[in-house]
XYZ file of C-alpha atoms in Angstrom:
268
model
C 92.423 150.641 56.772
C 91.197 149.243 60.127
C 88.025 150.231 61.824
C 89.933 152.302 64.551
C 91.116 154.727 61.699
C 87.497 155.422 60.561
C 86.742 159.128 61.408
C 84.713 159.666 64.483
C 84.403 155.998 65.456
C 86.529 153.712 67.899
C 86.720 149.969 67.897
C 85.779 148.136 71.084
C 86.110 144.360 71.739
C 82.604 142.625 71.707
C 81.143 141.642 75.145
C 81.519 138.167 76.099
C 77.929 138.134 77.331
C 75.717 140.027 74.858
C 72.629 140.230 77.097
C 73.352 143.389 79.230
C 70.926 142.253 81.980
C 72.610 138.898 82.352
C 75.978 140.413 82.110
C 75.453 142.985 84.919
C 73.570 140.425 86.919
C 76.583 138.000 86.997
C 78.755 140.882 87.882
C 76.635 141.938 90.700
C 76.316 138.411 91.982
C 79.996 137.903 91.911
C 80.639 141.201 93.788
C 78.124 140.033 96.499
C 79.665 136.508 96.789
C 83.052 137.897 97.171
C 81.740 140.283 99.977
C 80.102 137.531 101.693
C 83.114 135.210 101.420
C 85.641 137.936 102.828
C 83.059 138.497 105.810
C 82.957 134.859 106.622
C 86.698 134.711 107.242
C 87.622 134.929 110.766
C 90.254 137.545 111.337
C 92.085 137.393 114.523
C 94.558 140.417 114.984
C 96.309 138.725 117.912
C 96.740 135.420 115.880
C 98.126 137.415 112.874
C 100.776 139.086 115.219
C 101.824 135.819 116.623
C 102.178 134.525 113.183
C 104.157 137.312 112.117
C 106.550 136.929 115.099
C 106.865 133.171 114.260
C 107.630 134.077 110.566
C 110.423 136.100 111.522
C 111.897 133.380 113.489
C 111.536 131.055 110.591
C 113.111 133.547 108.197
C 115.979 133.915 110.660
C 116.668 130.349 110.794
C 116.428 129.860 107.163
C 119.093 132.303 106.211
C 121.498 130.576 108.586
C 121.220 126.964 107.459
C 122.927 124.428 109.895
C 124.259 121.344 108.202
C 126.295 120.039 111.324
C 124.167 119.682 114.402
C 121.882 117.069 112.919
C 124.252 115.829 110.319
C 123.940 111.999 110.987
C 120.143 112.307 110.822
C 120.235 114.338 107.510
C 122.571 112.080 105.841
C 120.452 108.787 107.073
C 117.372 110.717 105.657
C 118.811 111.567 102.279
C 120.023 107.973 101.837
C 116.700 106.530 102.765
C 115.037 108.850 100.404
C 117.440 107.609 97.595
C 116.940 104.095 98.305
C 113.143 104.516 98.435
C 113.312 106.310 95.104
C 115.451 103.714 93.277
C 113.469 100.810 94.588
C 109.967 102.275 94.119
C 110.922 103.436 90.488
C 112.266 100.039 89.387
C 109.413 98.064 90.849
C 106.939 100.509 89.354
C 108.254 100.401 85.867
C 108.463 96.687 85.849
C 104.734 96.580 86.864
C 103.824 99.451 84.479
C 105.191 97.670 81.441
C 102.425 94.896 81.274
C 99.747 97.393 82.352
C 100.734 99.916 79.780
C 100.800 97.288 77.033
C 97.115 96.130 78.150
C 96.335 99.686 78.025
C 97.110 100.144 74.351
C 93.842 99.602 72.423
C 95.539 98.563 69.171
C 97.256 95.511 70.905
C 94.590 93.903 73.107
C 91.094 92.859 73.329
C 88.513 95.370 74.837
C 88.184 93.544 77.993
C 91.937 93.506 78.842
C 92.053 97.230 77.887
C 89.248 98.173 80.045
C 90.848 96.386 83.141
C 94.379 98.037 82.445
C 92.792 101.459 82.006
C 90.851 101.047 85.203
C 94.015 100.286 86.989
C 95.659 103.265 85.568
C 92.624 105.565 86.544
C 92.715 104.330 90.139
C 96.441 105.036 90.177
C 96.202 108.522 89.003
C 92.984 109.423 91.080
C 94.735 110.207 94.280
C 97.570 112.302 95.245
C 100.582 110.779 96.717
C 100.060 112.090 100.119
C 96.670 110.655 100.482
C 97.986 107.380 99.373
C 100.891 107.738 101.817
C 98.449 108.378 104.598
C 96.599 105.001 103.775
C 99.873 103.075 103.476
C 101.039 104.446 106.771
C 97.823 103.348 108.510
C 98.048 99.921 107.013
C 101.736 99.400 107.222
C 102.871 101.739 109.985
C 105.667 104.450 109.763
C 108.642 104.063 107.782
C 110.223 103.617 104.392
C 108.064 100.700 103.438
C 104.910 102.774 103.278
C 106.880 105.316 101.157
C 108.201 102.703 98.744
C 104.526 101.366 98.264
C 103.098 104.785 97.787
C 105.907 105.619 95.246
C 105.183 102.374 93.359
C 101.533 103.135 93.124
C 102.035 106.568 91.834
C 104.648 105.172 89.329
C 102.209 102.798 87.888
C 99.595 105.412 86.881
C 102.236 107.592 85.457
C 104.430 105.283 83.602
C 101.588 103.013 82.298
C 99.420 105.777 80.958
C 102.123 107.447 79.020
C 103.487 104.120 77.807
C 100.046 103.088 76.485
C 99.542 106.388 74.551
C 103.024 105.769 73.013
C 102.241 102.386 71.958
C 98.906 103.436 70.468
C 100.848 106.021 68.381
C 103.483 103.720 66.932
C 104.121 103.126 63.517
C 101.343 100.480 62.464
C 103.284 99.417 59.289
C 105.979 97.511 61.105
C 103.345 95.774 63.329
C 101.336 94.772 60.163
C 104.313 93.376 58.576
C 104.973 91.144 61.490
C 101.589 89.968 61.260
C 101.914 89.262 57.657
C 104.745 87.013 58.288
C 102.558 84.777 60.711
C 104.459 86.152 63.800
C 102.817 85.331 67.053
C 101.737 88.133 69.496
C 104.651 87.747 71.663
C 107.071 88.148 68.618
C 105.061 90.891 67.236
C 105.459 92.734 70.526
C 108.847 91.869 70.813
C 110.173 92.818 67.391
C 107.417 95.208 66.196
C 106.269 97.300 69.273
C 108.995 97.434 71.858
C 111.812 98.658 69.668
C 109.813 101.751 68.883
C 108.758 102.636 72.393
C 111.762 101.464 74.334
C 113.719 104.820 74.186
C 110.552 106.499 75.404
C 110.225 104.033 78.296
C 113.685 104.654 79.439
C 112.924 108.576 79.273
C 109.740 107.944 81.199
C 111.432 105.833 83.805
C 114.110 108.685 84.402
C 111.530 111.419 84.525
C 109.590 109.342 87.010
C 112.618 108.820 89.081
C 112.821 112.755 89.278
C 109.178 112.855 90.494
C 109.716 110.046 93.225
C 112.669 111.816 94.414
C 110.669 114.847 95.095
C 107.655 112.909 96.362
C 109.818 110.980 98.809
C 110.479 114.327 100.508
C 106.743 115.294 100.621
C 105.299 111.983 101.792
C 107.910 111.658 104.560
C 105.972 114.404 106.311
C 103.150 112.107 107.049
C 105.325 109.421 108.249
C 106.293 107.563 105.202
C 110.177 107.636 105.936
C 112.960 109.508 103.932
C 114.230 112.906 104.168
C 110.745 114.345 104.738
C 110.514 112.569 107.965
C 113.697 114.179 109.204
C 112.456 117.612 107.811
C 109.219 117.238 109.700
C 111.117 116.421 112.938
C 113.271 119.414 112.461
C 110.254 121.726 112.077
C 108.379 120.178 115.007
C 111.490 120.897 117.222
C 111.772 124.667 115.839
C 115.079 123.976 114.435
C 114.502 126.159 111.532
C 117.951 126.274 110.643
C 118.344 122.563 110.264
C 114.961 122.709 108.329
C 116.728 125.262 105.949
C 119.820 122.754 105.492
C 117.671 120.025 104.599
C 115.596 122.021 101.948
C 118.795 123.359 100.567
C 120.046 119.679 100.157
C 116.862 118.608 98.622
C 116.988 121.245 96.093
C 120.532 120.451 95.211
C 119.755 116.762 94.995
C 116.640 117.303 92.817
C 118.796 119.613 90.500
C 121.490 117.173 90.145
C 119.144 114.454 89.407
C 117.351 116.561 86.733
C 120.685 117.543 84.969
C 121.886 113.782 85.058
C 118.418 112.514 83.658
C 118.092 115.267 81.041
C 121.596 114.484 79.795
C 120.627 110.702 79.443
C 117.345 111.475 77.676
C 119.073 113.717 75.227
C 121.509 111.032 74.384
C 118.603 108.384 73.962
C 116.678 110.686 71.614
């Protein structure tokens, strides 16, 4: 019999904060904070009206996508994004492998581990858009800044997950290799890599998906790709062209996701 069925008594959940003075004080403080925060927001009815009118124009343009008028620019932007994605993913994975191995505590000395983990942490600290802005400032507008941004992001992603996979491998195989007198390279080649290679391929394909999406985002800040074409269309108030670009990006990402998922399933 539960407490709710006891005659004359009803069960109620316990309070998260037992002290009633503290509970009510926090509640009143939260209400005061929300009221002050709302009052600090500057509400301009005229600006809202202009925004609504512009929103209607954007919606009208987006329900009538135009794939024709800027066909050449759209195709060039998509090709540029694909090239950026392939090149950046390939370079990023190649660089990530030694950093990932160095970031595995069960394979390397502490000093190497700390250096590699520092590189991984730096790569994962900032969003790609911020990195893209820095590379655009250093290298100028164009796909080179985009490639460098995607490579930088790929290093943190692939290296971290690869290092974690290496730390979780079956230690018996490694110990068996060491027992035979194998060198560190031989142990790595025959004892570690065969266990994590399928996972590395899956991570590379997953990062390819991410880079393809990011190539559309970082283009808005001048790092090339289809994002730059999209930004130009929006700045020119060509919302129907922007709609066509977004639809093509969605189709491309979905196609890539399907292909990479199929490949990962076969590898697993």
